[in-house]
Amino acid sequence: MRSPSADGPPRRGLQKAALALAVTTVLAGCATDHADPVAGQSTDVPDEPVTITWQAAPFGNRGDDARVWLVEEFERLHPTIEVEVVSAPTNVDTNRAGLSTQIMGGSSTPDIYNGDVAWSAQMADAGLALPVDEYLPDDYFDGFDPAVVEAASYEGRTYGVPLTLDQSFLYYRADLLEEHGLEPPTTWEEVAEQSRLLIDEGEVDHGLAYQGAAYEGLTAVTNEFVSAAGGGILDDDLESPVIDEAPAHEAVEFMHGLDEEGLTPAGVSTFEEPESLQSFTNGRSAFLRNWAYAHATAEDPEMSEIAGDVGVTAMPAFEGQDTRASSVGGWNVYLNPHTQNLGASLAFLTWITSPEIQSETAERSSTVPTLDSVRESEEIRALSPVIDAAPDNDLVSRPTSTPHYTQVSQAVFSNVNAVLSGTEETGDALGEARGAVQSALDGRSL
């Protein structure tokens, strides 16, 4: 599973940004007073038979749709609850728009739905998801990384229960590093240094491939570089932009410097996930920043020219800094505020996100668990190199806890892309980004 969703070159990325902005405008226009529409419903597992609906796109391994076995196991353990699966559109924006229209109209179905981690504040602000923490023990979310909970929260309440955790990793040519006596890099400066060496030796054409196109993926990448440099996109209160302050300036300048020096592919400012992955799997790039899914593709001999020679490690830090920043991606489970089956929905929601099921999902699908105790266990880490590297990442949330996140992200990726493509100087572009982010936070159009 890729996160964030991206399926085309920059032109399509901009079209998707426009669609996302339109969806956000609709959501902003339907905010509610957050009255409790499920008041009086029991939170207990029902004694009498009920049917709940779960809207979710397929996930798990290609030949092992996790929805199927999850429902079968749950129904065996909970004979009074039948779960009807409704397949969601695979396009994230189309999925969100359809759910928004349906729930806005008062529909009680789906009772629960999977949604991107970036949805929480937008759906919550529009009254399209219940604050699930109201119905769970006070310490329920203590087992999740704070960045994961932050991504699922809005105004001090938590609206999504983390189901799958995606994060980014640094992939590298293990054979080339071994041949030249190099250790996997732990800093971005080492990535640049090793890239120069491997290019000079004629081993590869490029050093680092990543997602530099004008779309959500670049916001995630920028968030990582800026966080690793000690900065952020918004301040800690999510009230003011800090994207033009010194750490962000240094981070974006470093990204631009990689491009200017030729340490990245010439077209990196047009790359989304597929293009960056291809540059790595065809042997032209020594390093790759990508999400967890990329490992399986890179190690598949039918899809990769470097299968068997792929290493994976946590994201690098900057020299003098400790943060190996990886943006939080993945899927949460949300509760429809109009559900007529609160108890049954809570039973299913908490079961599919429980430690036991997190472990089973990791074993069957090699997905990174969301619960710290599961993700960090030696038994689970031994399942795959990606899961093994995951605990060494420092998870950082994009500023998704603002309902204006779509516009904030557009302000970031459009201006950083202008730097990468050489049409704007870093200082000017980040100044424009700051102004656009502030306009978004103030509720003004970009």
Short mmCIF file of C-alpha atoms in Angstrom, two decimals:
data_model
loop_
_atom_site.label_atom_id
_atom_site.label_comp_id
_atom_site.label_asym_id
_atom_site.label_seq_id
_atom_site.Cartn_x
_atom_site.Cartn_y
_atom_site.Cartn_z
CA MET A 1 0.00 0.00 0.00
CA ARG A 2 1.38 3.39 -0.95
CA SER A 3 1.05 6.45 1.16
CA PRO A 4 0.23 9.11 0.29
CA SER A 5 -1.87 8.12 -2.71
CA ALA A 6 -0.26 9.18 -5.97
CA ASP A 7 -0.75 7.75 -9.42
CA GLY A 8 0.67 10.04 -12.02
CA PRO A 9 3.03 12.77 -13.18
CA PRO A 10 2.82 16.38 -11.93
CA ARG A 11 -0.06 17.38 -14.19
CA ARG A 12 -2.28 14.76 -12.63
CA GLY A 13 -0.84 15.67 -9.23
CA LEU A 14 -2.06 19.24 -9.68
CA GLN A 15 -5.46 18.01 -10.83
CA LYS A 16 -5.70 15.91 -7.68
CA ALA A 17 -4.71 18.92 -5.59
CA ALA A 18 -7.58 20.86 -7.15
CA LEU A 19 -10.00 18.03 -6.41
CA ALA A 20 -8.76 17.82 -2.83
CA LEU A 21 -9.20 21.58 -2.43
CA ALA A 22 -12.77 21.32 -3.73
CA VAL A 23 -13.53 18.52 -1.29
CA THR A 24 -12.11 20.56 1.58
CA THR A 25 -14.30 23.50 0.58
CA VAL A 26 -17.35 21.25 0.75
CA LEU A 27 -16.27 19.97 4.16
CA ALA A 28 -15.72 23.49 5.44
CA GLY A 29 -19.23 24.40 4.45
CA CYS A 30 -20.86 21.56 6.35
CA ALA A 31 -19.34 21.92 9.81
CA THR A 32 -21.72 20.96 12.59
CA ASP A 33 -22.13 21.89 16.24
CA HIS A 34 -20.68 18.50 17.25
CA ALA A 35 -23.76 17.49 19.26
CA ASP A 36 -23.54 13.82 20.23
CA PRO A 37 -25.77 11.99 17.71
CA VAL A 38 -25.22 8.59 19.34
CA ALA A 39 -26.25 9.66 22.84
CA GLY A 40 -28.10 6.91 24.67
CA GLN A 41 -26.61 4.06 22.63
CA SER A 42 -24.90 1.27 24.54
CA THR A 43 -21.20 0.73 24.00
CA ASP A 44 -21.51 -2.95 24.96
CA VAL A 45 -21.24 -5.86 22.54
CA PRO A 46 -24.86 -6.55 21.48
CA ASP A 47 -26.67 -9.66 22.69
CA GLU A 48 -28.94 -9.77 19.66
CA PRO A 49 -27.74 -10.19 16.04
CA VAL A 50 -26.78 -6.96 14.24
CA THR A 51 -25.07 -6.14 10.97
CA ILE A 52 -22.50 -3.37 10.65
CA THR A 53 -20.91 -2.02 7.48
CA TRP A 54 -17.20 -1.37 7.10
CA GLN A 55 -16.06 0.68 4.11
CA ALA A 56 -12.48 -0.08 3.17
CA ALA A 57 -10.32 -0.53 0.12
CA PRO A 58 -8.40 -3.81 -0.18
CA PHE A 59 -5.18 -3.97 1.82
CA GLY A 60 -2.60 -6.58 2.74
CA ASN A 61 -0.73 -8.83 0.35
CA ARG A 62 -1.78 -9.02 -3.29
CA GLY A 63 -3.25 -12.50 -2.91
CA ASP A 64 -4.42 -12.12 0.69
CA ASP A 65 -6.96 -9.33 1.15
CA ALA A 66 -6.82 -8.59 4.88
CA ARG A 67 -10.48 -7.55 4.90
CA VAL A 68 -11.56 -11.13 4.19
CA TRP A 69 -9.73 -12.92 6.97
CA LEU A 70 -10.28 -10.10 9.47
CA VAL A 71 -14.05 -10.31 9.04
CA GLU A 72 -14.03 -14.12 9.16
CA GLU A 73 -12.04 -14.22 12.39
CA PHE A 74 -14.06 -11.45 14.03
CA GLU A 75 -17.43 -13.02 13.20
CA ARG A 76 -16.25 -16.37 14.58
CA LEU A 77 -15.37 -14.69 17.89
CA HIS A 78 -18.45 -12.41 17.91
CA PRO A 79 -21.39 -14.48 16.67
CA THR A 80 -23.93 -11.69 17.24
CA ILE A 81 -22.15 -9.28 14.88
CA GLU A 82 -22.08 -9.64 11.11
CA VAL A 83 -19.70 -7.35 9.21
CA GLU A 84 -20.61 -6.32 5.69
CA VAL A 85 -17.62 -5.03 3.73
CA VAL A 86 -18.20 -2.14 1.33
CA SER A 87 -15.31 -1.66 -1.08
CA ALA A 88 -14.03 1.90 -1.09
CA PRO A 89 -12.66 3.68 -4.17
CA THR A 90 -8.89 3.28 -4.34
CA ASN A 91 -8.44 6.99 -5.12
CA VAL A 92 -8.16 8.74 -1.75
CA ASP A 93 -9.88 12.00 -2.80
CA THR A 94 -12.76 10.22 -4.54
CA ASN A 95 -13.23 8.04 -1.48
CA ARG A 96 -13.31 11.02 0.88
CA ALA A 97 -15.72 12.99 -1.32
CA GLY A 98 -18.16 10.09 -1.49
CA LEU A 99 -18.05 9.47 2.25
CA SER A 100 -18.50 13.17 2.97
CA THR A 101 -21.62 13.40 0.81
CA GLN A 102 -23.08 10.22 2.28
CA ILE A 103 -22.47 11.00 5.95
CA MET A 104 -23.33 14.68 5.51
CA GLY A 105 -26.73 13.52 4.29
CA GLY A 106 -27.31 11.67 7.57
CA SER A 107 -26.63 8.13 6.39
CA SER A 108 -25.94 5.65 9.19
CA THR A 109 -23.78 3.57 6.86
CA PRO A 110 -21.00 2.81 6.67
CA ASP A 111 -20.84 2.37 10.43
CA ILE A 112 -17.06 2.56 10.32
CA TYR A 113 -14.70 3.45 7.51
CA ASN A 114 -11.00 3.41 6.73
CA GLY A 115 -9.52 6.77 5.93
CA ASP A 116 -6.15 8.37 5.32
CA VAL A 117 -4.30 9.69 8.36
CA ALA A 118 -4.56 13.16 6.82
CA TRP A 119 -8.36 13.13 7.07
CA SER A 120 -8.83 13.36 10.83
CA ALA A 121 -9.11 17.10 11.36
CA GLN A 122 -11.05 17.69 8.15
CA MET A 123 -13.65 15.02 8.90
CA ALA A 124 -13.84 15.99 12.57
CA ASP A 125 -14.30 19.69 11.84
CA ALA A 126 -17.14 18.86 9.48
CA GLY A 127 -18.84 16.57 12.00
CA LEU A 128 -18.24 13.50 9.83
CA ALA A 129 -16.44 11.39 12.45
CA LEU A 130 -17.00 10.71 16.13
CA PRO A 131 -14.33 11.53 18.73
CA VAL A 132 -13.60 7.88 19.36
CA ASP A 133 -11.58 8.58 22.50
CA GLU A 134 -14.86 9.40 24.29
CA TYR A 135 -15.80 5.72 24.10
CA LEU A 136 -12.43 4.14 24.92
CA PRO A 137 -10.38 3.83 28.13
CA ASP A 138 -8.38 6.92 29.08
CA ASP A 139 -5.08 5.17 28.44
CA TYR A 140 -6.14 3.55 25.16
CA PHE A 141 -3.86 5.66 22.95
CA ASP A 142 -0.83 5.48 25.25
CA GLY A 143 0.45 2.49 23.27
CA PHE A 144 0.81 4.48 20.04
CA ASP A 145 3.64 6.81 19.06
CA PRO A 146 2.64 10.43 19.89
CA ALA A 147 3.07 11.41 16.22
CA VAL A 148 0.58 8.73 15.19
CA VAL A 149 -1.97 9.98 17.75
CA GLU A 150 -1.35 13.60 16.72
CA ALA A 151 -2.14 12.69 13.12
CA ALA A 152 -5.46 11.20 14.27
CA SER A 153 -6.47 14.14 16.47
CA TYR A 154 -8.20 17.49 16.28
CA GLU A 155 -8.63 20.12 19.00
CA GLY A 156 -7.57 17.77 21.75
CA ARG A 157 -9.79 14.84 20.76
CA THR A 158 -8.81 11.71 18.86
CA TYR A 159 -11.02 10.75 15.93
CA GLY A 160 -9.20 7.88 14.24
CA VAL A 161 -7.84 4.60 15.57
CA PRO A 162 -4.57 3.75 13.75
CA LEU A 163 -5.03 0.61 11.67
CA THR A 164 -1.92 0.55 9.47
CA LEU A 165 1.22 2.62 9.83
CA ASP A 166 3.17 3.72 6.80
CA GLN A 167 6.46 5.51 7.07
CA SER A 168 9.37 6.28 4.81
CA PHE A 169 12.73 4.52 4.64
CA LEU A 170 16.07 4.98 2.97
CA TYR A 171 16.72 2.16 0.52
CA TYR A 172 20.25 1.59 -0.72
CA ARG A 173 22.36 -0.61 -2.96
CA ALA A 174 23.76 -3.01 -0.38
CA ASP A 175 26.08 -4.64 -2.90
CA LEU A 176 27.71 -1.36 -3.89
CA LEU A 177 28.15 -0.14 -0.33
CA GLU A 178 29.78 -3.44 0.64
CA GLU A 179 32.03 -3.42 -2.41
CA HIS A 180 33.33 0.03 -1.51
CA GLY A 181 33.58 -0.59 2.22
CA LEU A 182 30.75 1.79 3.12
CA GLU A 183 28.31 1.52 6.00
CA PRO A 184 24.62 2.41 5.47
CA PRO A 185 24.41 6.19 5.88
CA THR A 186 22.84 7.64 9.00
CA THR A 187 23.05 11.31 7.96
CA TRP A 188 22.02 13.19 4.86
CA GLU A 189 25.58 14.45 4.51
CA GLU A 190 26.74 10.82 4.29
CA VAL A 191 24.11 10.13 1.64
CA ALA A 192 25.55 12.99 -0.43
CA GLU A 193 29.15 11.87 0.15
CA GLN A 194 28.48 8.24 -0.77
CA SER A 195 26.48 9.35 -3.80
CA ARG A 196 29.46 11.35 -5.09
CA LEU A 197 31.75 8.37 -4.64
CA LEU A 198 29.48 5.87 -6.37
CA ILE A 199 28.81 8.25 -9.26
CA ASP A 200 32.52 9.02 -9.65
CA GLU A 201 33.28 5.28 -9.68
CA GLY A 202 30.78 4.79 -12.49
CA GLU A 203 28.59 2.48 -10.41
CA VAL A 204 25.41 4.56 -10.80
CA ASP A 205 24.16 7.59 -12.69
CA HIS A 206 22.52 9.23 -9.69
CA GLY A 207 22.67 9.26 -5.92
CA LEU A 208 19.28 9.83 -4.31
CA ALA A 209 15.88 9.40 -5.96
CA TYR A 210 12.87 10.84 -4.13
CA GLN A 211 9.47 12.41 -4.73
CA GLY A 212 9.93 16.01 -5.88
CA ALA A 213 6.80 16.65 -7.95
CA ALA A 214 4.21 19.24 -6.96
CA TYR A 215 1.87 16.97 -4.98
CA GLU A 216 1.31 15.62 -1.46
CA GLY A 217 4.37 13.37 -1.62
CA LEU A 218 6.66 16.39 -1.72
CA THR A 219 5.01 17.78 1.42
CA ALA A 220 5.84 14.51 3.18
CA VAL A 221 9.45 14.69 1.94
CA THR A 222 9.80 18.35 2.89
CA ASN A 223 8.34 17.62 6.31
CA GLU A 224 11.09 15.03 6.83
CA PHE A 225 14.00 17.20 5.72
CA VAL A 226 12.74 20.20 7.69
CA SER A 227 12.02 18.13 10.83
CA ALA A 228 15.46 16.50 10.59
CA ALA A 229 16.95 20.00 10.51
CA GLY A 230 15.12 20.92 13.72
CA GLY A 231 12.26 22.89 12.17
CA GLY A 232 8.67 22.45 11.10
CA ILE A 233 5.92 23.57 8.76
CA LEU A 234 3.71 24.98 11.53
CA ASP A 235 4.53 25.82 15.13
CA ASP A 236 3.69 23.37 17.91
CA ASP A 237 0.25 24.93 18.39
CA LEU A 238 -0.57 24.58 14.67
CA GLU A 239 -1.44 28.27 14.64
CA SER A 240 1.44 29.93 12.79
CA PRO A 241 3.69 28.93 9.87
CA VAL A 242 7.39 28.47 10.52
CA ILE A 243 8.19 27.15 7.05
CA ASP A 244 10.38 30.17 6.27
CA GLU A 245 12.54 30.00 9.40
CA ALA A 246 16.23 29.01 9.41
CA PRO A 247 15.90 25.20 9.79
CA ALA A 248 13.45 24.97 6.91
CA HIS A 249 15.60 27.25 4.76
CA GLU A 250 18.67 25.08 5.43
CA ALA A 251 16.75 21.86 4.69
CA VAL A 252 15.28 23.06 1.38
CA GLU A 253 18.65 24.51 0.36
CA PHE A 254 20.19 21.09 1.02
CA MET A 255 17.54 19.43 -1.16
CA HIS A 256 18.18 21.97 -3.91
CA GLY A 257 21.92 21.51 -3.55
CA LEU A 258 21.59 17.77 -4.20
CA ASP A 259 19.77 18.58 -7.42
CA GLU A 260 22.20 21.30 -8.52
CA GLU A 261 25.19 19.03 -7.94
CA GLY A 262 23.64 16.27 -10.01
CA LEU A 263 23.28 13.89 -7.08
CA THR A 264 19.61 13.36 -7.91
CA PRO A 265 18.01 12.37 -11.23
CA ALA A 266 17.59 15.34 -13.58
CA GLY A 267 13.81 14.96 -13.51
CA VAL A 268 13.40 14.59 -9.76
CA SER A 269 11.15 17.67 -9.63
CA THR A 270 8.64 15.64 -11.69
CA PHE A 271 9.00 12.38 -9.73
CA GLU A 272 6.22 10.78 -7.74
CA GLU A 273 6.53 7.35 -6.09
CA PRO A 274 6.59 5.22 -9.27
CA GLU A 275 9.22 7.30 -11.06
CA SER A 276 11.56 7.44 -8.07
CA LEU A 277 11.17 3.71 -7.45
CA GLN A 278 11.93 2.91 -11.08
CA SER A 279 15.10 5.00 -10.99
CA PHE A 280 16.26 2.81 -8.11
CA THR A 281 15.08 -0.59 -9.35
CA ASN A 282 16.63 -0.11 -12.80
CA GLY A 283 20.00 0.39 -11.12
CA ARG A 284 20.49 4.04 -12.01
CA SER A 285 20.20 5.48 -8.47
CA ALA A 286 22.14 4.36 -5.41
CA PHE A 287 19.59 5.52 -2.83
CA LEU A 288 15.82 5.88 -2.64
CA ARG A 289 13.49 7.64 -0.26
CA ASN A 290 10.13 5.84 -0.42
CA TRP A 291 7.40 4.21 1.64
CA ALA A 292 7.33 0.69 3.04
CA TYR A 293 5.72 -0.86 -0.04
CA ALA A 294 8.82 -0.15 -2.14
CA HIS A 295 10.86 -2.94 -0.56
CA ALA A 296 8.74 -5.76 -1.99
CA THR A 297 8.93 -4.27 -5.48
CA ALA A 298 12.68 -3.65 -5.30
CA GLU A 299 13.28 -7.26 -4.23
CA ASP A 300 11.00 -8.79 -6.88
CA PRO A 301 13.19 -10.14 -9.72
CA GLU A 302 10.31 -9.76 -12.15
CA MET A 303 10.08 -6.03 -11.42
CA SER A 304 13.60 -5.06 -10.39
CA GLU A 305 17.06 -5.33 -11.88
CA ILE A 306 18.65 -5.10 -8.42
CA ALA A 307 16.66 -7.79 -6.57
CA GLY A 308 18.83 -9.38 -3.90
CA ASP A 309 21.03 -6.30 -3.59
CA VAL A 310 18.64 -4.01 -1.69
CA GLY A 311 19.26 -2.69 1.80
CA VAL A 312 16.87 -0.66 3.94
CA THR A 313 17.51 1.57 6.92
CA ALA A 314 15.81 4.30 8.91
CA MET A 315 15.71 7.78 7.47
CA PRO A 316 18.90 9.83 7.92
CA ALA A 317 19.40 12.72 10.33
CA PHE A 318 21.44 15.86 9.67
CA GLU A 319 24.88 16.16 11.24
CA GLY A 320 24.53 17.70 14.69
CA GLN A 321 20.86 16.65 14.91
CA ASP A 322 19.32 13.49 16.33
CA THR A 323 16.03 13.28 14.46
CA ARG A 324 15.79 10.54 11.79
CA ALA A 325 12.51 12.02 10.60
CA SER A 326 9.92 9.88 8.82
CA SER A 327 6.50 11.28 7.96
CA VAL A 328 3.50 9.41 9.32
CA GLY A 329 1.34 7.77 6.69
CA GLY A 330 -1.18 4.96 6.70
CA TRP A 331 -4.83 4.42 7.51
CA ASN A 332 -7.07 5.08 10.48
CA VAL A 333 -10.49 3.65 11.26
CA TYR A 334 -13.22 6.25 11.80
CA LEU A 335 -16.69 6.04 13.36
CA ASN A 336 -19.71 7.39 11.51
CA PRO A 337 -21.47 9.84 13.87
CA HIS A 338 -24.84 8.53 12.62
CA THR A 339 -24.17 4.86 13.32
CA GLN A 340 -27.06 2.94 14.81
CA ASN A 341 -24.70 0.21 16.02
CA LEU A 342 -22.25 1.95 18.33
CA GLY A 343 -21.45 -1.05 20.53
CA ALA A 344 -20.91 -3.45 17.63
CA SER A 345 -18.85 -0.88 15.72
CA LEU A 346 -16.61 -0.23 18.72
CA ALA A 347 -16.14 -3.96 19.21
CA PHE A 348 -14.96 -4.43 15.62
CA LEU A 349 -12.87 -1.26 15.55
CA THR A 350 -10.96 -2.08 18.74
CA TRP A 351 -10.52 -5.73 17.74
CA ILE A 352 -8.94 -5.06 14.33
CA THR A 353 -6.51 -2.60 15.95
CA SER A 354 -5.66 -4.84 18.94
CA PRO A 355 -2.10 -6.13 19.62
CA GLU A 356 -3.04 -9.66 18.60
CA ILE A 357 -4.42 -8.58 15.24
CA GLN A 358 -1.60 -6.10 14.69
CA SER A 359 0.81 -9.03 15.09
CA GLU A 360 -1.18 -11.28 12.78
CA THR A 361 -1.46 -8.57 10.13
CA ALA A 362 2.30 -8.02 10.27
CA GLU A 363 2.93 -11.75 9.90
CA ARG A 364 0.51 -12.21 7.02
CA SER A 365 1.05 -8.93 5.16
CA SER A 366 4.44 -7.62 6.37
CA THR A 367 2.75 -4.35 7.28
CA VAL A 368 4.34 -2.09 9.90
CA PRO A 369 2.30 -2.32 13.14
CA THR A 370 0.90 0.87 14.62
CA LEU A 371 1.26 -0.19 18.26
CA ASP A 372 4.71 0.47 19.71
CA SER A 373 4.82 -2.77 21.70
CA VAL A 374 4.14 -4.85 18.60
CA ARG A 375 6.35 -2.87 16.22
CA GLU A 376 9.31 -3.01 18.60
CA SER A 377 9.10 -6.70 19.56
CA GLU A 378 12.01 -8.84 18.39
CA GLU A 379 9.66 -11.47 16.97
CA ILE A 380 7.86 -8.96 14.76
CA ARG A 381 11.04 -7.11 13.74
CA ALA A 382 12.43 -10.40 12.43
CA LEU A 383 9.59 -10.66 9.89
CA SER A 384 11.11 -8.27 7.34
CA PRO A 385 13.95 -5.76 6.92
CA VAL A 386 11.41 -2.94 6.66
CA ILE A 387 9.68 -3.79 9.95
CA ASP A 388 13.11 -4.23 11.52
CA ALA A 389 14.13 -0.71 10.48
CA ALA A 390 10.84 0.92 11.50
CA PRO A 391 11.53 1.46 15.24
CA ASP A 392 14.68 3.42 14.38
CA ASN A 393 12.64 6.05 12.56
CA ASP A 394 11.54 9.14 14.45
CA LEU A 395 7.93 9.55 13.36
CA VAL A 396 6.84 13.10 12.56
CA SER A 397 3.30 14.07 11.71
CA ARG A 398 2.54 16.41 8.86
CA PRO A 399 0.36 19.27 10.19
CA THR A 400 -2.78 17.25 9.47
CA SER A 401 -4.39 18.30 12.76
CA THR A 402 -5.58 21.51 11.10
CA PRO A 403 -8.78 21.24 9.06
CA HIS A 404 -7.04 23.44 6.47
CA TYR A 405 -4.35 20.85 5.85
CA THR A 406 -5.09 20.40 2.15
CA GLN A 407 -4.41 24.08 1.49
CA VAL A 408 -1.39 24.10 3.82
CA SER A 409 0.09 21.15 1.95
CA GLN A 410 -0.53 22.78 -1.44
CA ALA A 411 1.28 25.90 -0.25
CA VAL A 412 4.26 23.78 0.79
CA PHE A 413 4.61 21.46 -2.18
CA SER A 414 4.00 24.09 -4.86
CA ASN A 415 6.64 26.45 -3.50
CA VAL A 416 9.25 23.81 -2.66
CA ASN A 417 8.77 22.34 -6.12
CA ALA A 418 9.50 25.80 -7.55
CA VAL A 419 12.88 25.68 -5.79
CA LEU A 420 13.64 22.16 -7.02
CA SER A 421 12.70 23.03 -10.58
CA GLY A 422 14.87 26.16 -10.47
CA THR A 423 12.15 28.76 -10.98
CA GLU A 424 12.39 30.34 -7.49
CA GLU A 425 15.11 31.07 -4.96
CA THR A 426 14.71 29.27 -1.64
CA GLY A 427 14.14 32.40 0.44
CA ASP A 428 11.55 33.82 -1.93
CA ALA A 429 9.71 30.52 -2.27
CA LEU A 430 9.54 29.87 1.47
CA GLY A 431 8.37 33.42 2.06
CA GLU A 432 5.56 32.83 -0.42
CA ALA A 433 4.83 29.50 1.26
CA ARG A 434 4.53 31.22 4.63
CA GLY A 435 2.03 33.72 3.28
CA ALA A 436 -0.03 31.02 1.57
CA VAL A 437 -0.02 28.84 4.68
CA GLN A 438 -1.14 31.77 6.81
CA SER A 439 -3.96 32.48 4.35
CA ALA A 440 -5.02 28.82 4.59
CA LEU A 441 -5.02 28.91 8.40
CA ASP A 442 -7.09 32.10 8.28
CA GLY A 443 -9.62 30.37 6.05
CA ARG A 444 -8.77 32.44 2.99
CA SER A 445 -8.36 30.84 -0.43
CA LEU A 446 -4.83 30.45 -1.79
#
